[in-house]
Short mmCIF file of C-alpha atoms in Angstrom, two decimals:
data_model
loop_
_atom_site.label_atom_id
_atom_site.label_comp_id
_atom_site.label_asym_id
_atom_site.label_seq_id
_atom_site.Cartn_x
_atom_site.Cartn_y
_atom_site.Cartn_z
CA MET A 26 19.03 29.20 10.22
CA ASP A 27 20.59 30.89 13.23
CA VAL A 28 22.39 33.99 12.66
CA HIS A 29 25.50 32.95 14.54
CA GLU A 30 25.84 29.65 12.35
CA ALA A 31 24.80 31.58 9.00
CA ILE A 32 27.73 33.87 9.45
CA ARG A 33 30.13 31.17 10.19
CA THR A 34 29.10 28.54 7.44
CA ARG A 35 28.31 30.73 4.40
CA ARG A 36 31.04 30.17 1.75
CA SER A 37 31.72 32.11 -1.67
CA ILE A 38 30.23 29.76 -4.18
CA ARG A 39 31.78 29.23 -7.34
CA THR A 40 29.93 26.30 -9.01
CA TYR A 41 26.41 26.16 -9.30
CA LEU A 42 23.47 23.73 -10.26
CA ASP A 43 21.63 23.94 -13.45
CA ARG A 44 18.37 25.08 -11.32
CA PRO A 45 16.87 28.39 -11.63
CA VAL A 46 16.33 30.39 -8.59
CA SER A 47 12.70 31.64 -8.13
CA ARG A 48 11.37 34.91 -8.46
CA ASP A 49 9.90 34.80 -4.64
CA HIS A 50 13.60 33.82 -3.62
CA LEU A 51 15.13 36.49 -5.68
CA LEU A 52 12.82 39.04 -4.10
CA GLN A 53 13.32 37.84 -0.76
CA LEU A 54 17.26 38.49 -1.15
CA ILE A 55 16.33 42.14 -2.29
CA GLU A 56 14.07 42.54 0.59
CA ALA A 57 16.91 41.33 3.11
CA ALA A 58 19.30 43.97 1.05
CA CYS A 59 16.88 46.91 1.75
CA TRP A 60 17.06 46.09 5.44
CA ALA A 61 20.53 46.92 5.65
CA PRO A 62 21.65 49.96 7.08
CA SER A 63 22.37 52.90 4.88
CA ALA A 64 24.27 56.43 5.71
CA SER A 65 21.60 58.70 6.96
CA ASN A 66 19.05 56.06 5.76
CA LEU A 67 19.43 57.06 2.29
CA GLN A 68 18.42 53.72 0.71
CA THR A 69 20.05 54.95 -2.61
CA TRP A 70 20.61 51.53 -3.75
CA ARG A 71 19.12 50.05 -6.97
CA PHE A 72 19.07 46.33 -7.86
CA VAL A 73 19.19 44.86 -11.25
CA ILE A 74 18.33 41.17 -11.45
CA LEU A 75 19.51 39.23 -14.41
CA THR A 76 18.24 35.71 -15.15
CA ARG A 77 18.16 35.76 -19.06
CA PRO A 78 20.64 33.37 -20.38
CA ASP A 79 21.82 36.05 -22.69
CA LYS A 80 22.35 38.59 -20.04
CA LEU A 81 24.22 36.22 -18.02
CA ARG A 82 26.47 35.25 -20.95
CA ALA A 83 27.38 38.80 -21.51
CA LEU A 84 28.04 39.07 -17.77
CA ARG A 85 30.54 36.51 -17.62
CA VAL A 86 32.25 38.36 -20.44
CA LEU A 87 32.65 41.75 -18.70
CA ALA A 88 33.05 40.28 -15.16
CA PRO A 89 35.64 37.50 -15.30
CA GLY A 90 35.16 36.83 -11.62
CA PHE A 91 31.34 35.97 -12.39
CA ILE A 92 32.11 32.13 -12.91
CA GLY A 93 30.43 28.91 -12.35
CA ARG A 94 27.42 29.40 -14.37
CA ALA A 95 25.11 30.90 -11.92
CA PRO A 96 21.64 31.21 -13.07
CA SER A 97 21.05 34.61 -11.78
CA ALA A 98 22.97 37.56 -10.78
CA ILE A 99 21.91 40.68 -8.55
CA VAL A 100 23.98 43.88 -9.60
CA ILE A 101 24.05 46.23 -6.83
CA CYS A 102 23.75 49.79 -7.94
CA GLN A 103 23.76 53.27 -6.33
CA ASP A 104 22.01 56.37 -7.43
CA ALA A 105 24.82 58.93 -7.52
CA LYS A 106 22.60 61.76 -8.18
CA GLU A 107 20.31 61.04 -5.18
CA ILE A 108 23.26 60.49 -2.83
CA ALA A 109 24.72 63.91 -3.86
CA ARG A 110 21.25 65.59 -3.68
CA ARG A 111 20.47 64.54 -0.09
CA ALA A 112 23.93 64.18 1.32
CA GLY A 113 26.53 66.16 -0.70
CA GLN A 114 28.59 65.25 -3.57
CA ALA A 115 31.50 64.41 -1.11
CA ALA A 116 29.38 61.60 0.40
CA VAL A 117 28.80 59.89 -2.83
CA ASP A 118 31.97 57.56 -2.87
CA PHE A 119 31.75 56.66 0.81
CA CYS A 120 27.99 55.61 0.85
CA ALA A 121 27.97 54.08 -2.37
CA ASN A 122 30.68 51.67 -1.49
CA MET A 123 29.56 51.01 2.26
CA ASP A 124 25.68 50.73 1.67
CA SER A 125 26.61 48.35 -1.01
CA ALA A 126 28.76 46.16 0.68
CA CYS A 127 26.15 45.90 3.66
CA ALA A 128 23.35 45.11 1.33
CA ALA A 129 25.42 42.60 -0.30
CA GLN A 130 26.20 40.96 3.17
CA ASN A 131 22.49 40.87 3.69
CA ILE A 132 21.83 39.13 0.56
CA MET A 133 24.59 36.53 1.01
CA LEU A 134 23.30 35.59 4.41
CA GLU A 135 19.79 35.23 3.53
CA ALA A 136 20.56 33.43 0.53
CA HIS A 137 22.57 31.09 2.71
CA ALA A 138 19.74 30.24 4.92
CA LEU A 139 17.54 29.67 1.99
CA GLY A 140 20.07 26.91 0.70
CA LEU A 141 21.28 29.19 -1.98
CA GLY A 142 24.98 30.08 -2.82
CA THR A 143 26.48 33.50 -3.75
CA CYS A 144 29.52 34.87 -4.85
CA ALA A 145 30.20 38.82 -4.79
CA VAL A 146 32.38 39.94 -7.62
CA GLY A 147 33.70 43.56 -7.55
CA SER A 148 35.85 43.40 -10.76
CA PHE A 149 33.95 44.43 -14.11
CA GLU A 150 34.15 46.45 -16.95
CA ALA A 151 31.94 49.28 -15.88
CA ASP A 152 31.21 50.72 -19.18
CA ALA A 153 30.06 47.36 -20.81
CA LEU A 154 28.18 46.76 -17.61
CA ARG A 155 26.29 50.12 -17.99
CA GLU A 156 25.43 49.25 -21.36
CA LEU A 157 24.16 45.79 -20.74
CA LEU A 158 21.78 46.92 -17.76
CA ASP A 159 20.77 50.33 -19.71
CA LEU A 160 21.96 52.27 -16.48
CA PRO A 161 21.64 56.12 -16.99
CA THR A 162 24.95 57.90 -16.08
CA HIS A 163 23.92 58.62 -12.53
CA VAL A 164 23.21 55.09 -11.53
CA LEU A 165 26.72 53.58 -10.58
CA PRO A 166 27.23 49.78 -10.63
CA MET A 167 29.02 48.79 -7.55
CA LEU A 168 28.98 45.04 -6.94
CA LEU A 169 27.75 41.82 -8.56
CA VAL A 170 26.41 38.94 -6.66
CA ALA A 171 26.09 35.62 -8.42
CA VAL A 172 23.02 33.59 -6.89
CA GLY A 173 22.22 29.96 -7.55
CA TYR A 174 22.10 26.46 -6.12
CA PRO A 175 25.56 25.46 -5.02
CA ARG A 176 26.86 22.21 -6.95
CA SER A 177 29.41 22.05 -3.88
CA ARG A 178 30.44 23.71 -0.91
CA PRO A 179 34.04 24.41 -0.45
CA GLU A 180 35.75 23.99 2.92
CA PRO A 181 36.12 27.36 4.62
CA PRO A 182 39.44 29.09 3.99
CA GLN A 183 41.53 29.54 7.33
CA ARG A 184 40.51 32.69 9.17
CA HIS A 185 43.11 34.83 10.95
CA ILE A 186 41.23 36.02 14.07
CA GLU A 187 44.32 36.10 16.40
CA GLY A 188 46.43 38.98 15.43
CA SER A 189 43.68 40.72 13.80
CA TYR A 190 42.35 42.93 16.86
CA TYR A 191 43.77 44.85 19.60
CA PHE A 192 42.55 46.52 22.65
CA GLU A 193 42.46 50.27 23.34
CA GLY A 194 44.98 50.83 20.55
CA TYR A 195 46.87 49.55 17.81
CA HIS A 196 50.34 47.75 18.33
CA GLU A 197 52.17 45.41 16.11
CA MET B 3 18.07 34.19 16.55
CA ASP B 4 17.13 33.27 12.99
CA VAL B 5 19.25 35.03 10.48
CA HIS B 6 15.92 36.29 8.57
CA GLU B 7 14.49 37.90 11.52
CA ALA B 8 17.83 39.33 12.75
CA ILE B 9 18.39 41.12 9.32
CA ARG B 10 14.72 42.42 9.58
CA THR B 11 14.95 43.43 13.44
CA ARG B 12 18.18 45.07 13.54
CA ARG B 13 18.41 48.63 14.27
CA SER B 14 20.85 51.30 14.46
CA ILE B 15 20.90 52.22 18.31
CA ARG B 16 21.61 55.64 19.56
CA THR B 17 21.33 55.58 23.16
CA TYR B 18 22.67 52.92 25.32
CA LEU B 19 22.72 51.69 28.94
CA ASP B 20 25.48 52.32 31.53
CA ARG B 21 26.53 48.75 31.38
CA PRO B 22 29.66 47.24 30.02
CA VAL B 23 30.06 44.74 27.16
CA SER B 24 32.01 41.82 28.30
CA ARG B 25 35.25 40.92 26.54
CA ASP B 26 33.89 37.51 25.36
CA HIS B 27 31.16 39.42 23.73
CA LEU B 28 33.47 41.93 22.01
CA LEU B 29 35.67 38.83 20.75
CA GLN B 30 32.51 37.05 19.60
CA LEU B 31 31.94 40.10 17.40
CA ILE B 32 35.51 40.11 16.13
CA GLU B 33 35.14 36.50 15.22
CA ALA B 34 31.87 37.24 13.25
CA ALA B 35 33.69 39.91 11.35
CA CYS B 36 36.42 37.81 10.42
CA TRP B 37 33.82 35.32 8.75
CA ALA B 38 32.97 38.02 6.20
CA PRO B 39 34.01 37.52 2.80
CA SER B 40 37.07 39.55 1.52
CA ALA B 41 38.34 40.32 -1.82
CA SER B 42 40.69 37.53 -2.90
CA ASN B 43 40.42 36.13 0.85
CA LEU B 44 42.84 38.95 1.82
CA GLN B 45 41.46 39.23 5.38
CA THR B 46 43.39 42.51 5.70
CA TRP B 47 41.03 43.97 8.40
CA ARG B 48 42.35 45.13 11.70
CA PHE B 49 40.00 46.02 14.62
CA VAL B 50 40.74 48.25 17.32
CA ILE B 51 38.35 47.67 20.49
CA LEU B 52 37.99 50.71 22.53
CA THR B 53 36.30 50.32 26.15
CA ARG B 54 38.52 52.84 28.17
CA PRO B 55 36.10 55.84 29.16
CA ASP B 56 39.02 58.18 28.23
CA LYS B 57 39.41 56.79 24.77
CA LEU B 58 35.66 56.77 24.33
CA ARG B 59 35.34 60.32 25.31
CA ALA B 60 38.11 61.27 22.80
CA LEU B 61 36.09 59.19 20.09
CA ARG B 62 33.03 61.24 20.61
CA VAL B 63 34.96 64.58 19.82
CA LEU B 64 36.60 63.66 16.82
CA ALA B 65 33.36 61.39 15.40
CA PRO B 66 30.27 63.57 16.01
CA GLY B 67 28.24 60.60 14.81
CA PHE B 68 29.35 58.26 17.79
CA ILE B 69 26.60 59.21 20.32
CA GLY B 70 24.39 57.67 23.15
CA ARG B 71 27.49 57.17 25.36
CA ALA B 72 28.16 53.40 23.97
CA PRO B 73 30.39 51.58 26.62
CA SER B 74 32.44 50.36 23.57
CA ALA B 75 33.58 50.83 20.00
CA ILE B 76 35.10 48.69 17.43
CA VAL B 77 37.23 50.64 14.75
CA ILE B 78 37.40 48.83 11.65
CA CYS B 79 40.94 49.37 10.12
CA GLN B 80 42.36 48.12 6.70
CA ASP B 81 46.22 47.20 6.31
CA ALA B 82 46.84 49.24 3.12
CA LYS B 83 50.25 48.14 2.53
CA GLU B 84 49.15 44.38 2.73
CA ILE B 85 46.40 44.93 0.37
CA ALA B 86 48.88 46.49 -2.13
CA ARG B 87 51.39 43.85 -1.55
CA ARG B 88 48.95 40.98 -2.45
CA ALA B 89 46.50 42.59 -4.65
CA GLY B 90 47.99 45.69 -6.06
CA GLN B 91 47.72 49.39 -5.22
CA ALA B 92 44.67 49.74 -7.43
CA ALA B 93 42.89 47.29 -5.33
CA VAL B 94 43.21 49.29 -2.14
CA ASP B 95 40.29 51.57 -2.17
CA PHE B 96 37.83 49.21 -3.13
CA CYS B 97 39.02 46.13 -0.89
CA ALA B 98 39.36 48.64 2.08
CA ASN B 99 35.78 49.86 1.76
CA MET B 100 33.88 46.83 0.66
CA ASP B 101 35.59 44.25 3.02
CA SER B 102 35.18 46.70 6.17
CA ALA B 103 31.64 47.01 5.39
CA CYS B 104 30.71 43.46 5.11
CA ALA B 105 32.71 42.68 8.38
CA ALA B 106 30.70 45.69 9.93
CA GLN B 107 27.37 44.07 8.81
CA ASN B 108 28.37 40.75 10.38
CA ILE B 109 29.20 42.68 13.64
CA MET B 110 25.84 44.30 13.77
CA LEU B 111 23.83 41.14 12.79
CA GLU B 112 25.69 39.25 15.50
CA ALA B 113 25.54 41.89 18.24
CA HIS B 114 21.85 42.02 17.74
CA ALA B 115 21.52 38.15 18.24
CA LEU B 116 23.33 38.63 21.49
CA GLY B 117 21.00 41.36 22.63
CA LEU B 118 23.47 44.30 21.84
CA GLY B 119 22.99 47.27 19.74
CA THR B 120 25.26 48.90 17.32
CA CYS B 121 25.32 51.83 15.28
CA ALA B 122 27.86 52.37 12.25
CA VAL B 123 29.66 55.48 12.01
CA GLY B 124 31.57 56.48 8.78
CA SER B 125 32.37 60.20 9.62
CA PHE B 126 35.33 61.23 11.62
CA GLU B 127 38.45 63.29 11.82
CA ALA B 128 40.94 60.63 10.31
CA ASP B 129 44.06 62.08 11.50
CA ALA B 130 42.89 62.69 15.22
CA LEU B 131 41.61 58.89 15.10
CA ARG B 132 44.95 57.69 13.80
CA GLU B 133 46.66 59.34 16.80
CA LEU B 134 44.16 58.21 19.33
CA LEU B 135 44.56 54.58 17.97
CA ASP B 136 48.43 54.80 17.37
CA LEU B 137 47.63 53.66 13.81
CA PRO B 138 50.80 53.46 11.62
CA THR B 139 50.26 55.15 8.15
CA HIS B 140 49.52 52.00 6.17
CA VAL B 141 46.73 51.08 8.33
CA LEU B 142 43.67 53.07 7.31
CA PRO B 143 40.50 53.57 9.73
CA MET B 144 37.45 53.02 7.96
CA LEU B 145 34.45 52.72 9.93
CA LEU B 146 33.52 52.80 13.67
CA VAL B 147 30.88 50.74 15.01
CA ALA B 148 29.46 51.70 18.50
CA VAL B 149 28.52 48.69 20.56
CA GLY B 150 26.44 48.56 23.94
CA TYR B 151 23.17 47.48 25.52
CA PRO B 152 20.31 49.39 23.99
CA ARG B 153 18.31 51.97 26.03
CA SER B 154 15.50 51.86 23.62
CA ARG B 155 14.95 50.38 20.22
CA PRO B 156 13.50 52.81 17.62
CA GLU B 157 10.81 51.92 15.39
CA PRO B 158 12.21 50.68 11.85
CA PRO B 159 12.37 53.28 9.41
CA GLN B 160 10.16 52.76 6.39
CA ARG B 161 11.94 50.50 3.67
CA HIS B 162 11.53 51.36 0.17
CA ILE B 163 11.48 48.33 -1.61
CA GLU B 164 9.35 48.60 -4.36
CA GLY B 165 10.91 50.72 -6.94
CA SER B 166 14.41 49.74 -5.82
CA TYR B 167 14.68 46.76 -8.00
CA TYR B 168 14.63 45.81 -11.92
CA PHE B 169 14.57 42.54 -13.72
CA GLU B 170 16.76 41.98 -16.62
CA GLY B 171 17.67 45.94 -16.98
CA TYR B 172 17.25 49.23 -15.40
CA HIS B 173 13.96 51.23 -16.59
CA GLU B 174 12.85 54.19 -14.44
#
């Protein structure tokens, strides 16, 4: 699928077929994520892939936005100790956020080209998620991405392009 | 260009040809950015496009990572007042960071497909940048993206895919 088309036809998918995603496809999404840029090329992302029904059930409880019974999820985490060691403590928040989101966008576009649907979810009970994933304290869960075959593809919400940009300086 | 290929062949470009980027191409990048997902579909991004030599010179001073004499830049900003109004004050940091980075990744992939090079820069003197762009206090500058024709394409830095992912839970 053309990148131009992929960017414009990707949708956040909120209902999924009861059909598993293959391990090969999941690993292809991880590979796409790893090709995202990262601050100072740190590559401090860590991905936890969930496919077990009991784990996904627990995820639905602690992340109310994780809906539609996706058969798999990728939890994008960041190794805060590694960021701090290589870029300084002050860089942790910025790098963890920005690098996770760039990786997520690659996952979502690659998935779309594979016929998969995704939905990024940023709201969750962090402590419960840490426990579910056995995360050590220095590995921060940043973003969940639901992954599965779409049951339906919603129409695109309207995009507000006019009025979102300015040349040479901001003016209202 | 295929999305799979675009994701894997995009590079951060740090030297540019002395050749301007057309207004049409710059607007195509903004449109790609606007197709990124945003938390609760807020679309609170604001883009300031710089092409004037005096503005770019000033940008180089306040953002030391903005190198290689790119002929244009897109500054991704977020309307914090609008995020707070629609999603609550607690959502501002998260939405501003994540949504900006997803938009940036779309810009970088679309640019790559157009034969353009980009480099995201997250480090800048925020007050000086606000002044340069005439940003009101509620519009936050989040990320710069240099845009131009690559003078050269560096080899890809090695990707550490093995060891970056875990199934069903984290384990070192």
